[in-house]
mmCIF file of C-alpha atoms in Angstrom:
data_model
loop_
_atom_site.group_PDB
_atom_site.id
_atom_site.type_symbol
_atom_site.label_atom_id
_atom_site.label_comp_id
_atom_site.label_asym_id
_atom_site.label_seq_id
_atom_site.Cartn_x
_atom_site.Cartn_y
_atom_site.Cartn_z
ATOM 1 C CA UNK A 297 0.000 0.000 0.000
ATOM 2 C CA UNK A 298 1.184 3.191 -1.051
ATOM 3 C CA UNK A 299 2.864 5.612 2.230
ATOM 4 C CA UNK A 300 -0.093 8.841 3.051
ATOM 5 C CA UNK A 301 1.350 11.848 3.954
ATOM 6 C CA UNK A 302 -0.746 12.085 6.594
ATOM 7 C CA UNK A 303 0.378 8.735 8.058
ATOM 8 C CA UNK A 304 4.223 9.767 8.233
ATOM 9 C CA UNK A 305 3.519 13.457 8.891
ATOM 10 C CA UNK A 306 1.121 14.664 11.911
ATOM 11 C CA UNK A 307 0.544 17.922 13.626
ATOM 12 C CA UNK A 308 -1.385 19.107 16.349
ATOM 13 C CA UNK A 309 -1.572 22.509 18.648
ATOM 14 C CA UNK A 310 -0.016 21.921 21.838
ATOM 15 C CA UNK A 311 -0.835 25.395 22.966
ATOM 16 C CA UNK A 312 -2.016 28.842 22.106
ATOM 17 C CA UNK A 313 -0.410 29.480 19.029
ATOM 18 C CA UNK A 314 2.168 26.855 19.588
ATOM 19 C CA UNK A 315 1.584 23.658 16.409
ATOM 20 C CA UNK A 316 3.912 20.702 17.096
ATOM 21 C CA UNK A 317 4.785 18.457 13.883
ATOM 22 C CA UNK A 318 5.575 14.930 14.440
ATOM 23 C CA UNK A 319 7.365 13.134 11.698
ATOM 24 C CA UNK A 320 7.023 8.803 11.501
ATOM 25 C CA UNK A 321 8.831 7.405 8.916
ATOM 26 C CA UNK A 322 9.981 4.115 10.164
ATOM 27 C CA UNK A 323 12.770 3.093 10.056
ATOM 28 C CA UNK A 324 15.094 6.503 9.929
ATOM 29 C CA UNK A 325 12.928 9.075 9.151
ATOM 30 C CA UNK A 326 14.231 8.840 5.284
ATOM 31 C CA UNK A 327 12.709 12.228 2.901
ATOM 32 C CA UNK A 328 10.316 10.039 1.073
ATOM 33 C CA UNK A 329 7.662 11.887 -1.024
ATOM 34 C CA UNK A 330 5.205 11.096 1.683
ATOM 35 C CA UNK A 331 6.994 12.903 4.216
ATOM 36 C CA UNK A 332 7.739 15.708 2.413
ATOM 37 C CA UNK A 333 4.018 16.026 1.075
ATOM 38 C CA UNK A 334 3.261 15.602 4.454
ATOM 39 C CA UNK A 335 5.698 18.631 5.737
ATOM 40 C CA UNK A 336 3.366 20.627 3.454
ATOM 41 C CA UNK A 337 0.032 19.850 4.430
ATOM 42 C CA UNK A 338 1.631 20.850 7.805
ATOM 43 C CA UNK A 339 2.278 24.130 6.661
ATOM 44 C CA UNK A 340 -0.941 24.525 5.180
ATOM 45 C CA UNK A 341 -2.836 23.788 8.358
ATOM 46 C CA UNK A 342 -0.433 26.091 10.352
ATOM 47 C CA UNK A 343 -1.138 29.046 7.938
ATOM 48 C CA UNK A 344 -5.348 28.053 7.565
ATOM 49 C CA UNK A 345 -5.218 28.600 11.179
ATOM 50 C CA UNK A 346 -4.065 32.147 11.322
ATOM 51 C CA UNK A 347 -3.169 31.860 14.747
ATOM 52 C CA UNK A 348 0.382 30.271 14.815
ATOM 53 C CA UNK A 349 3.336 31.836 16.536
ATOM 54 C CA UNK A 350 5.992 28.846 16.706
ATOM 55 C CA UNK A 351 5.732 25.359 15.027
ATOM 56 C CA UNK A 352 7.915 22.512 16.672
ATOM 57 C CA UNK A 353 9.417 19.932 14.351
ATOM 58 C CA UNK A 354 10.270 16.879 15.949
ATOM 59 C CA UNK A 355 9.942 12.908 15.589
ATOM 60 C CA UNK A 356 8.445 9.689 16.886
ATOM 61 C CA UNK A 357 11.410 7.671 15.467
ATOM 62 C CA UNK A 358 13.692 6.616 18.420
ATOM 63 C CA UNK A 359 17.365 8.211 17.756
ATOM 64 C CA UNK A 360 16.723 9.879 14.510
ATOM 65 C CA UNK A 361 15.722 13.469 13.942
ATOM 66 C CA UNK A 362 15.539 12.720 10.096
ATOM 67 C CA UNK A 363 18.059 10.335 8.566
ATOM 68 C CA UNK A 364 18.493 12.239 4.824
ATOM 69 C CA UNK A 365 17.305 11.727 1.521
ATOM 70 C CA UNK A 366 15.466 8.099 0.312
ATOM 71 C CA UNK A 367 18.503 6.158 -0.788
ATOM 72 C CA UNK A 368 16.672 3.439 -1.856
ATOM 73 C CA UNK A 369 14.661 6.235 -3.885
ATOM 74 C CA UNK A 370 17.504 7.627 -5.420
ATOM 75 C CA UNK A 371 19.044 3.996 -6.477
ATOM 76 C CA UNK A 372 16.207 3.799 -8.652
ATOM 77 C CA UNK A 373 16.131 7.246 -10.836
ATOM 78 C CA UNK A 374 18.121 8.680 -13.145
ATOM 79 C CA UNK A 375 19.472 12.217 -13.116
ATOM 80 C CA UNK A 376 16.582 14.051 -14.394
ATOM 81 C CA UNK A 377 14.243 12.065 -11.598
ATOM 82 C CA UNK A 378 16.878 12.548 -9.075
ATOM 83 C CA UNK A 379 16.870 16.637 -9.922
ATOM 84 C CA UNK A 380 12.831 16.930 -9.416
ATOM 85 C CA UNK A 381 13.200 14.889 -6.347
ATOM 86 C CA UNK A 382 15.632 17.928 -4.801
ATOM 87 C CA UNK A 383 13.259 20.215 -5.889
ATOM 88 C CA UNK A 384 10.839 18.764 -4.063
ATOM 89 C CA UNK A 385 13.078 18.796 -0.802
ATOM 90 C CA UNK A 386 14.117 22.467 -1.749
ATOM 91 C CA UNK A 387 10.802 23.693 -2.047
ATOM 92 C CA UNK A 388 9.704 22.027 1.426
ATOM 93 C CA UNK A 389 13.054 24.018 3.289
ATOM 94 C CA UNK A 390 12.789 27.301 1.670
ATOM 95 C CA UNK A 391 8.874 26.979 2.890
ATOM 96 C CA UNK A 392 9.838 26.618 6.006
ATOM 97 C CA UNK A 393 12.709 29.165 5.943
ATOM 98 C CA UNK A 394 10.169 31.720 4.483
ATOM 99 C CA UNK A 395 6.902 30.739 7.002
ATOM 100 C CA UNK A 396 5.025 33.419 8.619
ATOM 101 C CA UNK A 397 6.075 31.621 12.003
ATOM 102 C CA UNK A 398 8.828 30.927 13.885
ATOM 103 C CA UNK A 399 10.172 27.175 13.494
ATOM 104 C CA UNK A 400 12.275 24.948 16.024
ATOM 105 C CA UNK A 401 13.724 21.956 14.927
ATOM 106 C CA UNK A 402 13.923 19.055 18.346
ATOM 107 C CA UNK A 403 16.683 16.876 17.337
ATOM 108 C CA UNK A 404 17.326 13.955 19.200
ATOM 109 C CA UNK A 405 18.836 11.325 17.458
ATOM 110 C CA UNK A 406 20.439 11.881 14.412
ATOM 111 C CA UNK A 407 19.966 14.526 11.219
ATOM 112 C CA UNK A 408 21.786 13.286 8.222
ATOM 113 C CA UNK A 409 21.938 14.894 4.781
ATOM 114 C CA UNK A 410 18.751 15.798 3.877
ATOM 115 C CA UNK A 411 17.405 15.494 7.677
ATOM 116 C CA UNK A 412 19.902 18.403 8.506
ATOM 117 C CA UNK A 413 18.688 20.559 5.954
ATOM 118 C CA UNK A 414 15.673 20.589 7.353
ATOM 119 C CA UNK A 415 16.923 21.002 10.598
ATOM 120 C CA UNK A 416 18.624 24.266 9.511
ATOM 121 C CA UNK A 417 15.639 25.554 7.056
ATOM 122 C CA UNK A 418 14.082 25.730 10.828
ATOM 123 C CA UNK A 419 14.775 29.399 12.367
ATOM 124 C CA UNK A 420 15.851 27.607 15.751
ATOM 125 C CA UNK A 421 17.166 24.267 16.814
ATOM 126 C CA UNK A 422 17.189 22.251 19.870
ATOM 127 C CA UNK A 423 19.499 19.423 20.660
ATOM 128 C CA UNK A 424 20.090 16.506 23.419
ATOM 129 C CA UNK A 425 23.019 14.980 24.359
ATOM 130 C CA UNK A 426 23.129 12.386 22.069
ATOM 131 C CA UNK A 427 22.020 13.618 18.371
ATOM 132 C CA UNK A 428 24.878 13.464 15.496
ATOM 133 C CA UNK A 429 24.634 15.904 12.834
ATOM 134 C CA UNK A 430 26.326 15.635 9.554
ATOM 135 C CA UNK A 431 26.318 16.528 5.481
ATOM 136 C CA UNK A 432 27.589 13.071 4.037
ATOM 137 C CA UNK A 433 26.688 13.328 0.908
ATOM 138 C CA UNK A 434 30.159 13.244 -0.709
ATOM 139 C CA UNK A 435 30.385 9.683 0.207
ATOM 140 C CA UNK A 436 27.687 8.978 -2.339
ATOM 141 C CA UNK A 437 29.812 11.553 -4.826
ATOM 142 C CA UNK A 438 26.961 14.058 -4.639
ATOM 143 C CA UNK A 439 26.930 17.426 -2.581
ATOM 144 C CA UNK A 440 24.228 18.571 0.157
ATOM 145 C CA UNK A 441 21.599 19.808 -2.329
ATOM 146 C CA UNK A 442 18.723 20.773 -0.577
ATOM 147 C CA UNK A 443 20.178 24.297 1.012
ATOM 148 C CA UNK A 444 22.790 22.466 2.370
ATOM 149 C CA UNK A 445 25.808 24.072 1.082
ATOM 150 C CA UNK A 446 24.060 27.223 1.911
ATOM 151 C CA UNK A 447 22.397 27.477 5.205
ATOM 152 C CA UNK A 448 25.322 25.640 7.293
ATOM 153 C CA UNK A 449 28.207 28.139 6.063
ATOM 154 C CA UNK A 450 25.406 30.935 7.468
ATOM 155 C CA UNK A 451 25.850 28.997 11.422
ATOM 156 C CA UNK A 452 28.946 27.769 11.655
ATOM 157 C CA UNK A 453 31.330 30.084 9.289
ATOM 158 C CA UNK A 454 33.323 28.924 5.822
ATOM 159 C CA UNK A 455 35.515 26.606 7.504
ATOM 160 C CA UNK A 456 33.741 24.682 9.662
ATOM 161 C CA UNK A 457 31.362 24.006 7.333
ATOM 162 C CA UNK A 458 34.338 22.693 4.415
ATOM 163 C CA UNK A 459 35.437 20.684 7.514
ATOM 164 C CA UNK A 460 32.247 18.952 7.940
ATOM 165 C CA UNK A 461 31.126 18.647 4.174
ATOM 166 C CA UNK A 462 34.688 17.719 2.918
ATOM 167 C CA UNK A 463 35.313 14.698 5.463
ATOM 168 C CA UNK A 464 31.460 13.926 5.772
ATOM 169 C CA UNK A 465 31.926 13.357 9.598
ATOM 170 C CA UNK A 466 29.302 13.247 12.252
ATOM 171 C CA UNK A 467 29.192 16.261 14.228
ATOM 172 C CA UNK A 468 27.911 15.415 18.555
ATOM 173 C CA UNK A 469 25.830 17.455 19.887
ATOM 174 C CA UNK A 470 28.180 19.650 21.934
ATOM 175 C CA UNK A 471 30.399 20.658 19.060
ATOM 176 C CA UNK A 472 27.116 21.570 17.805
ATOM 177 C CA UNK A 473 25.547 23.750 20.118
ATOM 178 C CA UNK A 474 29.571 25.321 20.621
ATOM 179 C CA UNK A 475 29.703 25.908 16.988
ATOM 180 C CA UNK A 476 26.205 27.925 16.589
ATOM 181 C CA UNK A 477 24.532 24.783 14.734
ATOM 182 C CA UNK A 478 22.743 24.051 17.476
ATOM 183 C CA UNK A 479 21.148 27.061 19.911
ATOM 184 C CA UNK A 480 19.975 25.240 22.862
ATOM 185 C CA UNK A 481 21.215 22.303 24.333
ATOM 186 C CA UNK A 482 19.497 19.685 27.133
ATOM 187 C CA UNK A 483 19.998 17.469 28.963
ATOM 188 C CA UNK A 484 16.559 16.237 29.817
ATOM 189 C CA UNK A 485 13.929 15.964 27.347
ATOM 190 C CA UNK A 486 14.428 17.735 23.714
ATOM 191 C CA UNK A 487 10.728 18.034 22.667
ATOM 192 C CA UNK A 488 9.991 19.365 26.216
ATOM 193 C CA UNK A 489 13.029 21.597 25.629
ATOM 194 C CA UNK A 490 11.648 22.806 22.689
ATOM 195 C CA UNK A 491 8.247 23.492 23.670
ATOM 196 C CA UNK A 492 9.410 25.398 26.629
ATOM 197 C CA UNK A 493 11.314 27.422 24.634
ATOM 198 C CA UNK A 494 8.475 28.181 22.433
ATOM 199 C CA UNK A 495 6.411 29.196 25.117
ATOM 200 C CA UNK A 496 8.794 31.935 25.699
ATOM 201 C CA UNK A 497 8.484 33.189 21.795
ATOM 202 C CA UNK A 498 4.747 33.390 21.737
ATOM 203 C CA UNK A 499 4.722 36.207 24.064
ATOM 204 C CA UNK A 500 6.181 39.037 21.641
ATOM 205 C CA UNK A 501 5.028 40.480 18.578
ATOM 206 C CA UNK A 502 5.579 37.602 15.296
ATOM 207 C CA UNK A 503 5.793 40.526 12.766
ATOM 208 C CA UNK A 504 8.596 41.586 14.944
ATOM 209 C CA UNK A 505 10.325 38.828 15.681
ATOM 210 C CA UNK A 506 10.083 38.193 11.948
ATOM 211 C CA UNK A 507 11.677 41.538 11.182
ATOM 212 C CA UNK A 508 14.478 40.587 13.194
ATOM 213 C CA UNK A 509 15.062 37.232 11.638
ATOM 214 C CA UNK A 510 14.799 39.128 8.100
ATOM 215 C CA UNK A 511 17.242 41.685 9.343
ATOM 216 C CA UNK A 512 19.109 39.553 10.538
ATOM 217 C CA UNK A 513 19.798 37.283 7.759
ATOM 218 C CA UNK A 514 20.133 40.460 5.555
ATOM 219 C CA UNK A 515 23.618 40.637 7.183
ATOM 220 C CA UNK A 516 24.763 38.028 5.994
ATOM 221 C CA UNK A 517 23.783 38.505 2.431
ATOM 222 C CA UNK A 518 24.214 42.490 2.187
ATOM 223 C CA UNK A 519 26.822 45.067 2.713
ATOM 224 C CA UNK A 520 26.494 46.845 5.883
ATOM 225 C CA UNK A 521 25.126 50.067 4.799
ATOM 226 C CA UNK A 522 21.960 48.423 2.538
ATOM 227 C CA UNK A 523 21.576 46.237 5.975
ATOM 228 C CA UNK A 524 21.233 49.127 8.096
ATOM 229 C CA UNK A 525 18.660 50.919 5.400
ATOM 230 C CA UNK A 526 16.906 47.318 5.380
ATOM 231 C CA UNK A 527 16.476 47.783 9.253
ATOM 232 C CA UNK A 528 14.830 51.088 8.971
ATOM 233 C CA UNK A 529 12.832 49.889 6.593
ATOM 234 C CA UNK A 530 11.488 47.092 8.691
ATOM 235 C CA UNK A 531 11.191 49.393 11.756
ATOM 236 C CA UNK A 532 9.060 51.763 9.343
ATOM 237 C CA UNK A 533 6.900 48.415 8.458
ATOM 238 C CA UNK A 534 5.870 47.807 12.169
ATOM 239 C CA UNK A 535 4.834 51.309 12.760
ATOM 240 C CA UNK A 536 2.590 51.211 10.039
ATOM 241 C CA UNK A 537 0.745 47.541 11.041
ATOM 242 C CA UNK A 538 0.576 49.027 14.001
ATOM 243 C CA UNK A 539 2.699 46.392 16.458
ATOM 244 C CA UNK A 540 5.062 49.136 17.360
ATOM 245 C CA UNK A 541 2.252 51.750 18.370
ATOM 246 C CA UNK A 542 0.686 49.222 20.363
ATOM 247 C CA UNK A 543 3.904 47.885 22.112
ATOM 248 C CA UNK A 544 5.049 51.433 23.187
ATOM 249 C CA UNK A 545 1.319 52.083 24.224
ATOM 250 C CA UNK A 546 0.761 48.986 25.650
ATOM 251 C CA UNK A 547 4.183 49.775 27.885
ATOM 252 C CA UNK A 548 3.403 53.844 28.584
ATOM 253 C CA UNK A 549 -0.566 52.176 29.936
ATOM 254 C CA UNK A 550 1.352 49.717 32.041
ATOM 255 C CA UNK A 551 -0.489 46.871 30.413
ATOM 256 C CA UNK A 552 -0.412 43.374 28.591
ATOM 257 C CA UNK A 553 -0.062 44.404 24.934
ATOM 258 C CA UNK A 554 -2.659 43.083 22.207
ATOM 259 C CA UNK A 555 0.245 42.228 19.001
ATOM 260 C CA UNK A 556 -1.209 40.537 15.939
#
C-alpha cells in the first residue's frame, strides 16, 4: 500500500499558538515523497489557522531526527528524476525558511543529509546529548543539495562548514551547540526543551520577531550600509501595522499588549 502523507507526517496545537509536527517514517525518518508532502500539508494547516506563533518539528522515530534523503529512492532514478526529487526537498526548506512563524527543529537522534537541511531551514534548533549531525553526501559523490551548502556556512562560518562537508563526519551534539549549529542544548527531554522554549516566543510580537530574523539574515547577504537601510525599513513596516504603536502604548498604559 502506497505511504499517506498524513500517516508519516502529523501535527497538532499543543498550545495557544504553539503547532507541534511529528514526523514517523519508520525506520530513519528517510525524505520520502510522503513525508515531504506531508511537511506541506503541515504548513498549510499552520497558515489556515491564522493563529500560529511557533511550530515545533520533531519525531516519533527513536534516535533519529531525520536520517536524509530516500537512498533506496535515489538507487532507482536517473538524473533528471533525481533533480525533481531535490526540488521537491528544496521547495519544502525554503517553505519553512520563508513561514510566517517561527520554526524549532527538536533533534534527538540523528539529522543526516537531507534530515539536517531541514533542521537548519528551521529558524531555531534544539538538541540533546546524544544527536549526530552531519552533510555526508560526498560519500555517495553528490553534494548537500537541498540548502545544504548554503544554510550551514550561514551557522557555523566557511571553515567549519568545508570541515564537515569535505570529510562527511558526524558532528555530537556539543560541538554543535559550541559551533552555533545548534542554539539550545538539554539534557533532559528535547521536545519538552523545545516546547518550553516556544512558550517563551509566543509572548512578543511575530511581525517583529520576523523583522528581526529578516534583518538579521540580511547581514549576511548584504553590505552593511543596505543592511542598516533594510532595518529602517522594517522598523518603518511595524509602525505602520501598528505592532510598534501598540507595544510602546501597551508599555506607557502599564499593560499586557494586544500584538497581531
Amino acid at each position: 500500500m502506497p505511504e499517506r502523507a498524513e500517516d508519516v507526517v502529523t501535527w497538532t496545537t499543543v498550545a495557544p499558538g504553539i503547532t507541534s509536527v511529528v514526523l514517523e517514517r519508520p525506520p530513519a525518518n528517510a525524505l520520502g515523497m510522503a513525508l515531504l508532502e506531508g511537511m506541506h500539508l503541515a504548513m498549510d494547516a499552520a497558515e489556515k489557522a491564522g493563529d500560529v506563533k511557533v511550530v515545533v518539528i520533531s519525531s516519533a522515530i527513536q534516535g533519529f531526527f531525520a536520517a536524509g534523503a530516500d537512498i533506496k529512492h535515489l538507487s532507482s532514478i536517473d538524473a533528471e528524476t533525481f533533480t525533481a526529487y531535490g526540488d521537491t526537498m528544496r521547495q519544502v526548506n525554503d517553505r519553512l525558511a520563508a513561514s510566517p512563524w517561527i520554526s524549532i527543529a527538536a533533534v534527538d537522534g540523528v539529522a543526516l543529509g537531507g534530515g539536517l537541511e531541514l533542521a537548519m531551514a528551521c529558524t531555531l534548533r534544539v538538541s540533546g546529548p546524544r544527536a549526530r549531525f552531519g552533510l555526508p553526501e560526498v560519500k555517495l559523490g553528490l553534494i548537500p543539495g537541498a540548502g545544504g551548502t548554503q544554510r550551514l556556512p550561514r551557522l557555523v562560518g566557511r571553515g567549519r562548514a568545508l570541515d564537515i562537508m569535505l570529510t562527511a563526519r558526524q558532528v555530537a551534539a556539543d560541538e554543535a551547540f559550541r559551533i552555533g549549529l545548534v542554539d539550545r542544548l538539554t539534557e533532559g527531554d528535547v521536545l519538552d526543551a523545545a516546547l518550553a522554549f516556544a512558550a517563551e516566543l509566543v509572548g512578543p510580537s511575530l511581525p517583529a520577531q520576523l523583522s528581526v530574523v529578516r534583518t538579521v539574515d540580511a547581514a549576511f547577504d548584504l553590505p552593511l550600509a543596505d543592511g542598516a537601510r533594510f532595518e529602517v525599513e522594517q522598523i518603518q513596516s511595524l509602525f505602520e501595522d501598528g505592532e510598534a504603536t501598540e507595544g510602546i502604548s501597551a508599555f506607557v498604559a502599564k499593560r499586557a499588549p494586544t500584538f497581531r
